[in-house]
Short mmCIF file of C-alpha atoms and ligand atoms in Angstrom, two decimals:
data_model
loop_
_atom_site.label_atom_id
_atom_site.label_comp_id
_atom_site.label_asym_id
_atom_site.label_seq_id
_atom_site.Cartn_x
_atom_site.Cartn_y
_atom_site.Cartn_z
CA MET D 1 -26.37 3.52 -17.97
CA THR D 2 -25.78 6.32 -15.92
CA THR D 3 -24.62 7.67 -12.78
CA PRO D 4 -25.71 10.84 -11.29
CA ILE D 5 -23.14 13.78 -12.08
CA TYR D 6 -21.61 14.66 -8.56
CA TYR D 7 -21.39 18.09 -7.76
CA VAL D 8 -17.62 19.68 -7.40
CA ASN D 9 -18.17 21.47 -4.40
CA ASP D 10 -16.75 18.76 -1.93
CA ALA D 11 -14.01 16.10 -2.13
CA PRO D 12 -15.62 12.69 -3.31
CA HIS D 13 -16.47 10.24 -0.31
CA ILE D 14 -18.03 6.66 -0.10
CA GLY D 15 -21.30 7.80 -1.29
CA HIS D 16 -20.29 8.83 -4.44
CA ALA D 17 -17.94 6.07 -4.76
CA TYR D 18 -21.30 3.53 -3.90
CA THR D 19 -23.24 4.87 -6.88
CA THR D 20 -20.63 4.45 -9.47
CA LEU D 21 -19.60 1.51 -7.93
CA ALA D 22 -23.11 -0.07 -8.72
CA CYS D 23 -23.10 0.97 -12.22
CA ASP D 24 -19.69 -0.31 -12.70
CA VAL D 25 -20.45 -3.80 -11.41
CA LEU D 26 -23.74 -4.03 -13.98
CA ALA D 27 -21.70 -2.42 -16.88
CA ARG D 28 -19.10 -5.39 -16.62
CA PHE D 29 -21.36 -7.67 -16.25
CA LYS D 30 -23.19 -6.94 -19.34
CA ARG D 31 -19.80 -6.56 -20.99
CA LEU D 32 -18.79 -10.24 -20.04
CA ASP D 33 -22.26 -11.07 -21.11
CA GLY D 34 -21.87 -10.03 -24.55
CA PHE D 35 -23.83 -6.62 -24.59
CA ASP D 36 -22.61 -3.71 -25.94
CA VAL D 37 -22.28 -1.36 -23.19
CA LYS D 38 -22.37 2.40 -22.64
CA PHE D 39 -21.71 3.72 -19.14
CA LEU D 40 -21.45 7.07 -18.47
CA THR D 41 -20.71 9.41 -15.25
CA GLY D 42 -19.74 12.78 -14.88
CA THR D 43 -19.56 16.18 -12.96
CA ASP D 44 -22.45 18.36 -12.07
CA GLU D 45 -20.20 21.99 -12.20
CA HIS D 46 -22.79 24.87 -12.52
CA GLY D 47 -25.16 26.06 -10.01
CA GLN D 48 -25.17 28.74 -7.07
CA LYS D 49 -23.55 26.01 -4.79
CA VAL D 50 -20.68 25.37 -6.87
CA GLU D 51 -20.54 29.40 -7.11
CA LYS D 52 -19.99 29.84 -3.65
CA SER D 53 -18.01 27.20 -3.03
CA ALA D 54 -15.29 28.45 -5.60
CA LEU D 55 -16.12 32.25 -3.82
CA ALA D 56 -15.24 30.15 -0.48
CA ALA D 57 -11.66 28.98 -2.05
CA GLY D 58 -11.00 32.24 -3.30
CA VAL D 59 -11.04 30.94 -7.02
CA ASP D 60 -12.96 31.84 -10.37
CA PRO D 61 -15.49 28.64 -10.84
CA LYS D 62 -13.84 27.73 -14.16
CA ALA D 63 -10.28 26.76 -12.24
CA PHE D 64 -12.20 25.60 -9.35
CA THR D 65 -14.30 23.18 -11.15
CA ASP D 66 -10.97 21.92 -13.11
CA LYS D 67 -9.89 20.90 -10.13
CA VAL D 68 -12.35 19.29 -8.24
CA SER D 69 -13.73 17.52 -11.30
CA GLN D 70 -10.25 15.95 -11.08
CA ASN D 71 -10.74 14.18 -7.98
CA PHE D 72 -13.77 12.57 -9.32
CA ARG D 73 -11.97 11.24 -11.97
CA ASP D 74 -9.37 10.12 -10.03
CA LEU D 75 -11.79 8.56 -7.39
CA ALA D 76 -12.80 6.22 -10.77
CA ASP D 77 -8.88 5.43 -11.29
CA LEU D 78 -8.58 4.50 -7.46
CA MET D 79 -11.67 1.91 -7.68
CA ASN D 80 -11.16 0.41 -11.18
CA PHE D 81 -14.55 1.99 -12.53
CA THR D 82 -14.79 1.54 -16.38
CA HIS D 83 -17.09 4.12 -17.38
CA ASP D 84 -17.00 4.87 -21.27
CA ASP D 85 -17.47 8.74 -20.91
CA PHE D 86 -17.03 11.12 -18.27
CA ILE D 87 -19.09 14.26 -18.93
CA ARG D 88 -18.30 17.84 -17.54
CA THR D 89 -21.35 20.28 -17.70
CA THR D 90 -18.93 22.67 -18.68
CA GLU D 91 -17.77 21.82 -21.57
CA GLU D 92 -18.99 22.92 -25.18
CA ARG D 93 -20.79 19.93 -26.15
CA HIS D 94 -22.97 20.08 -22.94
CA LYS D 95 -23.56 23.68 -23.35
CA HIS D 96 -25.01 23.21 -27.33
CA ALA D 97 -27.39 19.97 -25.83
CA VAL D 98 -29.06 22.41 -23.00
CA GLN D 99 -29.32 24.82 -25.36
CA ASP D 100 -30.96 22.87 -27.92
CA LEU D 101 -33.35 21.53 -25.40
CA TRP D 102 -34.25 24.85 -24.52
CA GLN D 103 -35.15 25.69 -27.56
CA LYS D 104 -37.32 22.59 -28.46
CA LEU D 105 -39.17 23.28 -25.24
CA MET D 106 -39.74 26.89 -26.43
CA GLU D 107 -40.80 25.84 -29.60
CA LYS D 108 -43.31 23.65 -27.98
CA GLU D 109 -44.40 26.53 -25.48
CA GLU D 110 -43.44 24.47 -22.65
CA ILE D 111 -41.67 27.41 -21.32
CA TYR D 112 -42.93 30.97 -20.48
CA LEU D 113 -41.34 33.75 -18.59
CA ASP D 114 -43.01 35.24 -15.31
CA SER D 115 -41.58 35.81 -11.85
CA TYR D 116 -40.46 33.56 -8.70
CA SER D 117 -41.15 34.46 -5.41
CA GLY D 118 -40.39 31.62 -2.87
CA TRP D 119 -38.18 29.71 -0.77
CA TYR D 120 -34.72 28.50 -2.63
CA ALA D 121 -32.29 25.77 -0.89
CA VAL D 122 -28.90 26.06 -2.41
CA ARG D 123 -27.28 23.42 -0.75
CA ASP D 124 -30.33 20.80 -2.63
CA GLU D 125 -30.76 23.36 -5.68
CA ALA D 126 -34.16 23.05 -5.19
CA PHE D 127 -37.30 24.89 -4.70
CA TYR D 128 -39.81 24.54 -1.93
CA GLY D 129 -43.38 25.19 -1.23
CA GLU D 130 -43.98 27.09 1.96
CA GLY D 131 -45.99 23.95 3.40
CA GLU D 132 -43.28 21.87 3.13
CA LEU D 133 -40.81 23.76 5.40
CA THR D 134 -40.43 23.50 9.27
CA ASP D 135 -38.87 26.15 12.10
CA GLY D 136 -35.18 25.71 12.62
CA PRO D 137 -33.09 27.34 15.08
CA ASP D 138 -32.71 31.23 14.86
CA GLY D 139 -36.15 31.70 13.05
CA LYS D 140 -34.84 29.75 10.04
CA LYS D 141 -36.73 27.92 7.45
CA ILE D 142 -35.41 24.34 6.99
CA ALA D 143 -36.49 22.04 3.52
CA PRO D 144 -37.69 18.15 4.37
CA SER D 145 -33.76 17.59 3.48
CA GLY D 146 -32.64 19.09 6.51
CA ALA D 147 -31.21 22.03 3.80
CA GLU D 148 -31.88 25.82 5.45
CA VAL D 149 -33.80 27.77 2.64
CA GLU D 150 -33.69 31.58 1.68
CA TRP D 151 -36.37 33.55 0.19
CA VAL D 152 -35.68 34.37 -3.73
CA GLU D 153 -37.48 37.12 -5.65
CA GLU D 154 -36.44 37.32 -9.65
CA PRO D 155 -37.84 37.37 -13.00
CA SER D 156 -37.60 33.31 -14.24
CA TYR D 157 -38.68 31.42 -17.02
CA PHE D 158 -41.09 28.39 -15.70
CA PHE D 159 -41.73 25.08 -17.59
CA ARG D 160 -45.17 23.78 -17.71
CA LEU D 161 -44.95 20.85 -15.17
CA SER D 162 -48.29 21.68 -13.76
CA THR D 163 -49.65 20.38 -16.93
CA TRP D 164 -47.60 16.94 -17.21
CA GLY D 165 -49.21 15.29 -13.94
CA ASP D 166 -51.40 13.02 -15.60
CA LYS D 167 -49.13 12.43 -18.59
CA LEU D 168 -46.79 11.25 -16.03
CA LEU D 169 -49.21 8.94 -14.23
CA GLU D 170 -50.00 7.37 -17.36
CA PHE D 171 -46.21 6.57 -18.04
CA TYR D 172 -45.79 5.28 -14.74
CA ASP D 173 -48.84 2.97 -15.14
CA ALA D 174 -47.51 1.82 -18.47
CA ASN D 175 -44.02 1.31 -17.27
CA PRO D 176 -44.33 -0.26 -14.40
CA ASP D 177 -40.50 -1.01 -13.68
CA PHE D 178 -39.89 2.67 -14.58
CA ILE D 179 -39.09 3.31 -10.62
CA ALA D 180 -37.40 0.97 -8.65
CA PRO D 181 -37.56 -0.25 -5.77
CA GLN D 182 -41.21 -0.54 -5.40
CA SER D 183 -41.81 1.44 -2.40
CA ARG D 184 -40.09 4.35 -3.96
CA ARG D 185 -42.23 4.01 -7.12
CA ASN D 186 -45.38 4.45 -4.75
CA GLU D 187 -43.86 7.76 -3.14
CA VAL D 188 -43.33 9.26 -6.53
CA ILE D 189 -46.42 8.10 -7.73
CA SER D 190 -48.16 9.89 -4.56
CA PHE D 191 -46.30 13.18 -4.69
CA VAL D 192 -47.31 13.61 -8.67
CA LYS D 193 -50.90 12.43 -7.16
CA GLY D 194 -50.87 15.48 -4.84
CA GLY D 195 -50.59 18.21 -7.75
CA LEU D 196 -47.57 19.51 -9.51
CA ARG D 197 -46.68 23.56 -9.90
CA ASP D 198 -44.86 25.06 -12.76
CA LEU D 199 -41.07 24.88 -12.39
CA SER D 200 -38.81 27.90 -12.28
CA VAL D 201 -36.17 26.84 -14.78
CA SER D 202 -34.03 30.12 -14.75
CA ARG D 203 -32.11 32.38 -12.55
CA THR D 204 -31.03 35.78 -12.53
CA THR D 205 -29.25 36.67 -9.56
CA PHE D 206 -26.00 34.88 -10.41
CA LYS D 207 -23.76 34.09 -13.27
CA TRP D 208 -22.53 30.50 -13.01
CA GLY D 209 -24.36 28.90 -15.34
CA ILE D 210 -25.51 28.50 -19.11
CA PRO D 211 -27.06 31.16 -20.50
CA VAL D 212 -30.76 31.31 -21.77
CA PRO D 213 -30.58 31.20 -25.46
CA GLY D 214 -31.76 34.88 -26.71
CA ASP D 215 -32.05 36.62 -22.78
CA ASP D 216 -28.67 36.60 -21.28
CA GLU D 217 -30.04 37.84 -18.24
CA HIS D 218 -31.37 34.58 -17.61
CA ILE D 219 -29.26 31.36 -16.57
CA MET D 220 -30.63 27.89 -16.61
CA TYR D 221 -31.63 26.46 -13.74
CA VAL D 222 -28.78 23.93 -12.69
CA TRP D 223 -31.31 20.82 -12.56
CA LEU D 224 -32.22 21.00 -16.37
CA ASP D 225 -28.91 22.08 -16.87
CA ALA D 226 -27.72 18.67 -15.15
CA LEU D 227 -30.19 15.94 -16.30
CA THR D 228 -29.22 16.94 -20.01
CA ASN D 229 -26.24 15.45 -19.31
CA TYR D 230 -27.76 12.20 -20.08
CA ILE D 231 -28.37 12.93 -23.80
CA THR D 232 -25.40 15.36 -24.14
CA GLY D 233 -23.57 11.99 -23.29
CA VAL D 234 -24.87 10.26 -26.87
CA GLY D 235 -24.16 12.99 -28.85
CA TYR D 236 -27.75 15.15 -28.50
CA PRO D 237 -28.83 17.17 -30.34
CA GLU D 238 -28.21 14.70 -33.15
CA THR D 239 -30.96 12.06 -32.66
CA GLU D 240 -31.48 10.39 -36.15
CA SER D 241 -27.94 8.78 -35.96
CA GLY D 242 -25.15 7.87 -34.19
CA GLU D 243 -25.00 6.79 -30.19
CA TYR D 244 -28.28 8.99 -29.54
CA ALA D 245 -30.10 6.44 -32.11
CA LYS D 246 -28.11 3.51 -30.62
CA TYR D 247 -28.40 3.93 -26.86
CA TRP D 248 -31.39 6.49 -26.38
CA PRO D 249 -33.52 5.61 -24.17
CA CYS D 250 -31.29 4.60 -21.60
CA ASP D 251 -31.55 1.67 -19.82
CA LEU D 252 -31.01 2.70 -16.41
CA HIS D 253 -30.10 5.68 -14.62
CA MET D 254 -28.77 4.79 -11.17
CA VAL D 255 -29.39 7.74 -8.34
CA GLY D 256 -29.36 7.93 -4.73
CA LYS D 257 -32.91 8.18 -3.01
CA ASP D 258 -32.22 11.99 -2.47
CA ILE D 259 -32.50 12.98 -5.94
CA LEU D 260 -35.01 10.23 -7.24
CA ARG D 261 -37.95 13.15 -7.53
CA PHE D 262 -36.00 15.02 -10.02
CA HIS D 263 -35.04 11.91 -12.14
CA ALA D 264 -38.53 10.29 -12.11
CA VAL D 265 -40.73 13.46 -12.41
CA TYR D 266 -38.50 16.39 -14.12
CA TRP D 267 -36.57 14.38 -16.17
CA PRO D 268 -39.69 12.50 -17.77
CA ALA D 269 -41.39 15.36 -18.08
CA PHE D 270 -38.79 17.92 -19.74
CA LEU D 271 -38.20 14.97 -22.27
CA LEU D 272 -41.84 14.28 -23.06
CA ALA D 273 -42.73 18.04 -23.64
CA ALA D 274 -39.76 18.10 -25.88
CA GLY D 275 -41.04 15.50 -28.22
CA LEU D 276 -38.39 12.61 -26.84
CA GLU D 277 -38.32 9.18 -25.06
CA ALA D 278 -37.94 9.22 -21.52
CA PRO D 279 -35.26 6.82 -19.91
CA LYS D 280 -36.67 2.98 -19.23
CA ARG D 281 -35.80 2.93 -15.24
CA VAL D 282 -34.90 4.74 -12.60
CA TYR D 283 -33.08 3.02 -9.54
CA ALA D 284 -32.96 4.74 -6.45
CA HIS D 285 -30.48 3.32 -3.76
CA GLY D 286 -30.26 3.82 -0.28
CA TRP D 287 -27.74 6.03 1.85
CA TRP D 288 -24.76 5.15 4.11
CA THR D 289 -24.11 5.98 7.47
CA ASN D 290 -20.77 6.24 9.55
CA GLU D 291 -21.17 4.06 12.76
CA GLY D 292 -24.53 5.14 12.74
CA GLU D 293 -23.92 8.77 11.84
CA LYS D 294 -25.48 11.06 9.21
CA ILE D 295 -21.87 11.38 6.71
CA SER D 296 -21.24 14.89 6.70
CA LYS D 297 -18.42 17.51 6.13
CA SER D 298 -20.06 19.50 9.27
CA PHE D 299 -19.50 16.31 11.49
CA GLY D 300 -15.89 15.86 10.56
CA ASN D 301 -16.94 11.86 9.52
CA VAL D 302 -16.68 11.99 5.99
CA ILE D 303 -15.16 8.39 4.72
CA ASP D 304 -12.77 8.63 2.01
CA PRO D 305 -12.55 5.93 -0.46
CA HIS D 306 -8.59 6.14 -0.35
CA ASP D 307 -8.23 5.60 3.19
CA LEU D 308 -10.79 2.48 2.59
CA VAL D 309 -8.87 1.16 -0.24
CA ALA D 310 -5.54 1.56 1.69
CA ARG D 311 -6.80 -0.07 4.53
CA TYR D 312 -8.90 -3.22 3.32
CA GLY D 313 -8.00 -3.45 0.02
CA LEU D 314 -9.92 -2.52 -3.37
CA ASP D 315 -11.97 -5.53 -3.93
CA GLN D 316 -12.94 -5.81 -0.45
CA VAL D 317 -14.20 -2.26 -0.27
CA ARG D 318 -16.05 -3.02 -3.48
CA TYR D 319 -17.22 -6.79 -2.11
CA PHE D 320 -18.46 -5.10 0.91
CA LEU D 321 -20.03 -2.15 -0.17
CA LEU D 322 -22.77 -4.15 -2.16
CA ARG D 323 -22.90 -7.39 0.04
CA GLU D 324 -23.32 -5.63 3.43
CA VAL D 325 -27.22 -4.16 2.45
CA PRO D 326 -29.95 -4.90 0.34
CA PHE D 327 -29.54 -2.70 -2.69
CA GLY D 328 -32.20 0.11 -2.00
CA ASN D 329 -31.89 0.43 1.55
CA ASP D 330 -30.21 2.40 3.95
CA GLY D 331 -26.58 0.79 5.21
CA ASP D 332 -24.36 1.75 7.76
CA PHE D 333 -20.56 1.74 7.40
CA SER D 334 -18.57 0.33 10.35
CA HIS D 335 -15.12 -1.14 10.66
CA GLN D 336 -16.18 -4.19 12.17
CA ALA D 337 -19.00 -5.07 9.95
CA MET D 338 -16.19 -4.93 7.33
CA VAL D 339 -13.49 -6.66 9.28
CA ASN D 340 -16.22 -9.40 9.49
CA ARG D 341 -16.90 -9.15 5.88
CA MET D 342 -13.82 -9.33 4.78
CA ASN D 343 -12.12 -12.26 6.95
CA GLY D 344 -15.04 -14.28 6.91
CA GLU D 345 -16.37 -14.54 3.60
CA LEU D 346 -13.76 -13.37 1.84
CA ALA D 347 -10.48 -14.76 3.67
CA ASN D 348 -12.28 -17.67 4.98
CA ASP D 349 -15.06 -18.77 2.92
CA LEU D 350 -13.62 -18.05 -0.71
CA GLY D 351 -10.35 -17.53 -0.29
CA ASN D 352 -9.21 -20.74 1.71
CA LEU D 353 -11.30 -22.87 -0.45
CA ALA D 354 -9.61 -21.97 -3.52
CA GLN D 355 -6.07 -21.93 -1.46
CA ARG D 356 -6.63 -25.60 0.06
CA VAL D 357 -7.88 -27.04 -3.09
CA LEU D 358 -4.95 -25.54 -5.42
CA SER D 359 -2.70 -26.36 -2.76
CA MET D 360 -3.58 -29.91 -2.60
CA VAL D 361 -3.58 -30.38 -6.33
CA ALA D 362 0.21 -28.77 -6.45
CA LYS D 363 1.06 -31.36 -3.94
CA ASN D 364 -1.00 -34.62 -4.91
CA CYS D 365 -1.00 -34.33 -8.49
CA ASP D 366 1.95 -33.20 -9.92
CA GLY D 367 0.61 -29.36 -10.21
CA LYS D 368 -1.76 -30.82 -12.80
CA LEU D 369 -5.29 -30.61 -13.00
CA PRO D 370 -6.24 -34.49 -12.42
CA VAL D 371 -8.31 -36.72 -14.71
CA HIS D 372 -11.37 -37.44 -13.24
CA GLY D 373 -13.34 -40.66 -13.18
CA GLU D 374 -17.05 -40.91 -13.37
CA PHE D 375 -18.82 -37.93 -11.04
CA THR D 376 -20.87 -39.29 -8.12
CA ASP D 377 -23.96 -37.78 -7.14
CA ASP D 378 -22.52 -35.67 -4.84
CA ASP D 379 -19.93 -34.52 -7.63
CA ASN D 380 -23.09 -33.59 -9.79
CA ARG D 381 -25.01 -31.84 -7.10
CA LEU D 382 -22.19 -29.15 -6.60
CA LEU D 383 -21.45 -28.88 -10.25
CA ASP D 384 -24.85 -28.27 -10.83
CA ALA D 385 -25.20 -25.54 -8.51
CA ALA D 386 -21.95 -23.73 -9.60
CA GLY D 387 -23.43 -24.19 -13.29
CA LEU D 388 -26.86 -22.58 -12.37
CA LEU D 389 -24.97 -19.35 -11.11
CA LEU D 390 -24.91 -17.43 -14.62
CA GLU D 391 -28.80 -17.74 -14.87
CA GLN D 392 -29.07 -16.65 -11.11
CA LEU D 393 -26.68 -13.66 -11.30
CA ARG D 394 -28.24 -12.54 -14.70
CA ASP D 395 -31.74 -12.42 -12.83
CA ALA D 396 -30.30 -10.41 -9.80
CA ILE D 397 -28.12 -8.03 -11.73
CA ASP D 398 -31.41 -7.17 -14.17
CA ARG D 399 -33.04 -6.62 -10.54
CA GLN D 400 -30.02 -4.53 -9.00
CA SER D 401 -30.36 -6.83 -6.54
CA PHE D 402 -26.73 -6.96 -5.42
CA ASN D 403 -26.57 -8.61 -2.55
CA GLU D 404 -28.84 -11.42 -3.40
CA GLY D 405 -26.77 -12.17 -6.14
CA LEU D 406 -23.07 -12.50 -3.85
CA GLU D 407 -25.72 -14.55 -1.23
CA MET D 408 -26.33 -17.29 -4.11
CA VAL D 409 -22.75 -16.94 -5.38
CA TRP D 410 -21.88 -17.95 -1.57
CA VAL D 411 -24.54 -20.30 -0.90
CA VAL D 412 -22.50 -22.83 -3.60
CA ILE D 413 -19.05 -21.87 -1.71
CA ARG D 414 -20.49 -22.80 1.40
CA ALA D 415 -21.75 -26.12 -0.37
CA ALA D 416 -18.24 -26.52 -1.79
CA ASN D 417 -16.33 -26.27 1.57
CA GLY D 418 -18.77 -28.61 2.87
CA TYR D 419 -17.89 -30.97 -0.11
CA VAL D 420 -13.97 -30.77 0.62
CA ASP D 421 -14.59 -31.37 4.40
CA SER D 422 -16.97 -34.45 3.49
CA GLN D 423 -14.92 -35.81 0.85
CA ALA D 424 -11.71 -35.26 2.72
CA PRO D 425 -9.62 -35.80 -0.73
CA TRP D 426 -6.71 -35.84 2.03
CA LYS D 427 -7.78 -39.10 3.27
CA LEU D 428 -8.02 -40.60 -0.50
CA LYS D 429 -4.53 -40.10 -1.71
CA LYS D 430 -3.69 -43.85 -0.33
CA GLU D 431 -7.11 -45.12 -0.28
CA ASP D 432 -8.60 -44.62 -3.51
CA PRO D 433 -6.14 -42.04 -5.68
CA GLN D 434 -8.94 -42.38 -8.66
CA ARG D 435 -11.65 -40.68 -6.46
CA MET D 436 -9.05 -38.01 -5.50
CA ALA D 437 -8.37 -37.17 -8.82
CA THR D 438 -12.04 -36.59 -9.40
CA VAL D 439 -12.64 -34.78 -6.21
CA LEU D 440 -9.50 -32.45 -6.82
CA TYR D 441 -10.92 -32.04 -10.47
CA VAL D 442 -14.43 -31.20 -9.74
CA LEU D 443 -13.19 -28.66 -7.07
CA PRO D 444 -11.14 -26.37 -9.55
CA GLU D 445 -14.09 -26.22 -11.68
CA VAL D 446 -16.62 -25.22 -9.48
CA ILE D 447 -14.01 -22.19 -8.18
CA ARG D 448 -13.95 -21.64 -11.87
CA ARG D 449 -17.65 -20.76 -12.23
CA ILE D 450 -17.44 -19.27 -8.99
CA ALA D 451 -14.69 -16.67 -10.07
CA LEU D 452 -15.85 -16.15 -13.24
CA VAL D 453 -19.51 -14.97 -12.14
CA LEU D 454 -17.56 -12.66 -9.23
CA GLN D 455 -15.37 -10.77 -12.11
CA PRO D 456 -17.54 -8.02 -12.21
CA PHE D 457 -17.46 -7.28 -8.48
CA MET D 458 -13.86 -8.50 -7.52
CA PRO D 459 -12.20 -7.78 -10.94
CA ASP D 460 -8.49 -7.86 -9.82
CA THR D 461 -8.37 -10.88 -7.67
CA MET D 462 -10.96 -13.10 -9.67
CA ALA D 463 -8.51 -12.23 -12.34
CA ARG D 464 -5.58 -13.43 -10.34
CA MET D 465 -7.84 -16.30 -9.47
CA LEU D 466 -8.34 -17.44 -12.98
CA ASP D 467 -4.81 -17.11 -13.80
CA GLN D 468 -4.08 -19.58 -10.86
CA LEU D 469 -6.55 -22.26 -12.64
CA ALA D 470 -4.64 -21.13 -15.76
CA ILE D 471 -7.55 -19.95 -17.84
CA ASP D 472 -7.10 -18.30 -20.80
CA PRO D 473 -8.00 -14.59 -20.65
CA GLY D 474 -9.71 -14.82 -24.05
CA LYS D 475 -11.97 -17.70 -22.12
CA ARG D 476 -13.16 -15.33 -19.42
CA SER D 477 -16.34 -13.85 -20.71
CA PHE D 478 -19.78 -15.73 -19.90
CA ALA D 479 -19.81 -17.02 -23.51
CA CYS D 480 -17.37 -19.59 -21.81
CA PHE D 481 -19.17 -20.11 -18.45
CA GLY D 482 -21.04 -23.45 -19.85
CA GLU D 483 -19.74 -27.39 -19.40
CA GLY D 484 -18.37 -27.03 -22.90
CA HIS D 485 -15.48 -25.02 -21.13
CA SER D 486 -14.98 -26.82 -18.31
CA LEU D 487 -11.14 -27.13 -17.00
CA LEU D 488 -8.93 -29.67 -19.16
CA PRO D 489 -7.77 -32.20 -17.32
CA GLY D 490 -4.01 -32.55 -17.38
CA THR D 491 -3.58 -28.62 -17.71
CA THR D 492 -0.27 -27.95 -15.12
CA LEU D 493 -1.48 -25.13 -13.01
CA PRO D 494 0.86 -22.31 -11.60
CA LYS D 495 1.73 -22.05 -8.22
CA PRO D 496 -1.00 -21.31 -5.71
CA GLU D 497 -0.99 -18.21 -3.95
CA GLY D 498 -3.77 -16.75 -1.47
CA VAL D 499 -5.41 -13.60 -3.10
CA PHE D 500 -7.67 -12.57 0.21
CA PRO D 501 -5.18 -11.85 2.98
CA ARG D 502 -7.09 -11.47 6.65
CA PHE D 503 -7.21 -8.18 7.97
CA VAL D 504 -4.97 -8.40 11.33
CA GLU D 505 -6.19 -5.35 14.06
CA GLU D 506 -3.43 -3.42 14.67
CA GLU D 507 -1.97 -3.51 18.21
CA VAL D 508 -2.58 -0.10 19.88
N1 MSP Q 1 -25.22 16.77 -9.15
C1 MSP Q 1 -26.43 16.22 -8.40
C2 MSP Q 1 -27.01 15.16 -9.52
C3 MSP Q 1 -27.34 15.64 -10.81
S1 MSP Q 1 -27.61 14.12 -11.88
C4 MSP Q 1 -28.29 15.10 -13.19
C5 MSP Q 1 -26.17 15.48 -7.07
N2 MSP Q 1 -24.74 15.63 -6.54
S2 MSP Q 1 -24.08 15.17 -5.46
O1 MSP Q 1 -22.51 15.37 -5.72
O2 MSP Q 1 -24.49 15.78 -4.38
O3 MSP Q 1 -24.40 13.27 -5.60
C6 MSP Q 1 -25.03 12.91 -5.26
C7 MSP Q 1 -25.38 11.05 -4.87
O4 MSP Q 1 -24.28 11.21 -4.28
C8 MSP Q 1 -26.48 10.70 -4.50
O5 MSP Q 1 -27.91 10.95 -5.33
C9 MSP Q 1 -26.02 9.31 -4.25
O6 MSP Q 1 -26.26 8.83 -5.35
C10 MSP Q 1 -24.44 9.49 -3.89
N3 MSP Q 1 -24.27 9.99 -2.62
C11 MSP Q 1 -23.97 10.79 -1.44
N4 MSP Q 1 -24.12 10.59 -0.57
C12 MSP Q 1 -24.29 9.69 -0.35
C13 MSP Q 1 -24.65 8.32 1.22
N5 MSP Q 1 -24.02 9.06 2.10
N6 MSP Q 1 -24.60 7.19 0.85
C14 MSP Q 1 -25.01 6.88 -0.62
N7 MSP Q 1 -24.97 7.66 -1.57
C15 MSP Q 1 -25.08 9.24 -1.39
O7 MSP Q 1 -27.01 15.47 -6.02
#
């Protein structure tokens, strides 16, 4: 699976963290579930936009990209991302891959030389037709994305995109899960049905890009360059063996809704035209706003993930981003919403559950997991609900429905809290110690199952929770989820400690 490769014209913000986080959770989940995962991310370093930013910073583009690309690696460390490779489009291996793809397209006569005159938005690195534009202030023309466009006239190579419309529609038809969510699929299909024009795939008016093989006047269009990273990452142009043979076609390109057209129209067309396989799925997620406002450098409201993590904690931020909105929809970041989730669901629901259960075991059972008696219907109901979580999460994860998956876990957490209240083990100590032992066995076992399935979302805190249940690190994969790996009565547990602090508002 892949993330988009991020432009290095900017400092990384919460939107970039979000896309990679979604992939990280999927990658961790699949690895725990026994899959061989290749998870790719990186930086998109060529093009006019990056060149302009470098000029504005007064440095040459290479020095500029080296510096800013590092910020994205730092973000990955901060967020505890587990990508297997970080690709930079300025690397030799990538230049080699892109030039090879170009040559294949040339050989198949999918590319021809002509000249381009039309509108271009540097911010989007995209061409627009006259009919798509609106009038902005000062007589400027504005693209549907809100970006300003400029008039461009230059010699250019073109890709015969216009001939791929019907084949793309057939492809979407044969692969109903290729574009998700469904509403986005409909959007793409109607765009393609509207007719495709040939796509300009080279530029001559600036130099920061990969040269077109055999024509040094031209550099490649940055989107052709950038999209190719997905196959560079698996060793293209070597296709017969190695990682390409093993991992391509890729299972999932995760992208924001802003760049779906590039991934669901241009990219499969390039690949099919070159005689290569298209990816299996492209998921376009929604966008975050900040306290109701569009996030933008010019509004000064960019959310720096470093600040968020310092303030609320890493796993709290990871949880919030995937819990707050149905994946695919837009979401609004607000301090209040973050604190509500952090205090209500993490500190209260899950944190208290673990803390009070493990404290009771420490106090009433000599710090050892008690030996349980016969399970009652209430016990079995809760154990069974927790036992179903893995199957339920597998299904949600395969649909990228993160918040649905988390909600299913919270249904069990709430049921477990209800069970603590109704069984009242603190009362049983004198009345019925055997029953207390059973209740205080059932609850840690339920917590074990919850903590196992939550590992991909909150790896550090769940590791600490599993430590407190004295579960061997070798017994934390999903192969050890089932009943056969239930907690062993008599095991001594370490001293319990809370893993989810409450957020307390500072006095102003
Ligand atoms: N370089 C291209 C992608 C090339 S992929 C072959 C690009 N880069 S970008 O730096 O602009 O990053 C775009 C991605 O960042 C979006 O598609 C989305 O995944 C993420 N986000 C950027 N801002 C965002 C929000 N405000 N909210 C959510 N995600 C957003 O486009």
